[in-house]
Amino acid sequence: MLKILQQDGSVYPNADLPNIDQTSALKAYRALAFHRVLDERMVAAQRQGRISFYMAALGEEATTVGGAAALEPQDMIMAQYREQGALIYRGFSLENIMNQLFSNEHDLGKGRQMPIHYGSNELNYMTISSPLGTQIPQATGYAYGQKLQGKDAVTICYFGEGAASEGDFHAGLNMAAVHNAPVIFFCRNNGYAISTPADEQYVGNGIASRGVGYGIKTIRIDGNDILAVMKAVQLAREYALEKQKPVIIEAMSYRLGAHSTSDDPSGYRTKEEEAKWQAHDPILRMKHYLVKQDWWDEQQDKALFEQLREQILAAVKVAEKIDKPPVEDLVTDVYDQVPAHLEKQLTELKQHIKQYPDAYPVTAGRIK
């Protein structure tokens, strides 16, 4: 397993660091902090009934922020549903995040998706879809298209070890290996597929061994070590571009929080197990590294987290007051021109809402 950074912020002897300087290190750390505070605030918002659903990445932030930090802006990111850190690093605004979570009329997805199903054409972040694992063969196809067009770009595809039990995983990997697609398959092995522990998901040696079986270059890393993540993705990107072949990275981590706000992990794991992994917090590890480099201090850290909490709370209060999209947005952009059958369904929907306005308090007053 590739390890570079120890929990106290010191570097392992003879470790080969990624390409990183003070500016990039601080940018990555601020993204980690943003991610942590956002998750904490939005889980609380869901508990308050302000949003319907949320998925936090507590303990896994280094995998996505570190991955994005090692890529170039033209590289495509295909995520599963816990990779908001990659978007944060690329500069997705707090307003855009909130508009998506509240499904208001400023949401880039027009309110059609569940919360945390982000997408950004501008930032090369493919819109997330709920079905598990579908992004894996799609990433292979997209990367193969990059190759055919001669682009100086790769695709990175994030998924959990639970998604690796889907048939799409095997189809995507085999296709990438056979057609030599420049795709980086990044598996976040966080120990659980919702409530199913890894030892009940597979008997083999994790996900990395499967890459070897498909003839794909593979590396296993400490997923709580952001420098190891950056180094592995930098090397993988270089290899994928030069050889025009796929790479698999298995990042060993742990999901400290619940699978989602609909999940209660106390039913399937112990507090002692969680406490063991809390000692490996990836954000604290990076903070200690920055302090040892004299790039950061406790006063700056306290100010950053306080500022983030204030900004996110303020953004929540703004986004939740913005109107929902008009009902007509349900059928636009699906086809170039709205076909007759969708027009008919839209008319029927409006009639239904007008008939039962109390059941649709947000929408009823806006029906034309």
mmCIF file of C-alpha atoms in Angstrom, residues 52-55 100-101 103 107 111-118 128 130 262:
data_model
loop_
_atom_site.group_PDB
_atom_site.id
_atom_site.type_symbol
_atom_site.label_atom_id
_atom_site.label_comp_id
_atom_site.label_asym_id
_atom_site.label_seq_id
_atom_site.Cartn_x
_atom_site.Cartn_y
_atom_site.Cartn_z
ATOM 1 C CA SER A 52 -34.916 15.775 1.824
ATOM 2 C CA PHE A 53 -31.695 13.771 1.675
ATOM 3 C CA TYR A 54 -27.931 14.013 2.024
ATOM 4 C CA MET A 55 -24.831 11.837 1.767
ATOM 5 C CA GLN A 100 -28.827 21.799 -6.288
ATOM 6 C CA LEU A 101 -29.481 20.599 -2.738
ATOM 7 C CA SER A 103 -33.760 21.944 -6.107
ATOM 8 C CA ASP A 107 -30.263 24.695 -9.927
ATOM 9 C CA GLY A 111 -34.510 20.602 -9.819
ATOM 10 C CA ARG A 112 -34.848 17.221 -11.488
ATOM 11 C CA GLN A 113 -32.355 15.362 -9.326
ATOM 12 C CA MET A 114 -32.172 14.254 -5.721
ATOM 13 C CA PRO A 115 -29.831 16.264 -3.496
ATOM 14 C CA ILE A 116 -26.076 15.627 -3.986
ATOM 15 C CA HIS A 117 -26.577 14.620 -7.641
ATOM 16 C CA TYR A 118 -24.370 17.410 -8.929
ATOM 17 C CA ILE A 128 -24.411 11.972 -11.193
ATOM 18 C CA SER A 130 -28.446 7.202 -8.851
ATOM 19 C CA SER A 262 -31.603 7.429 5.670
#
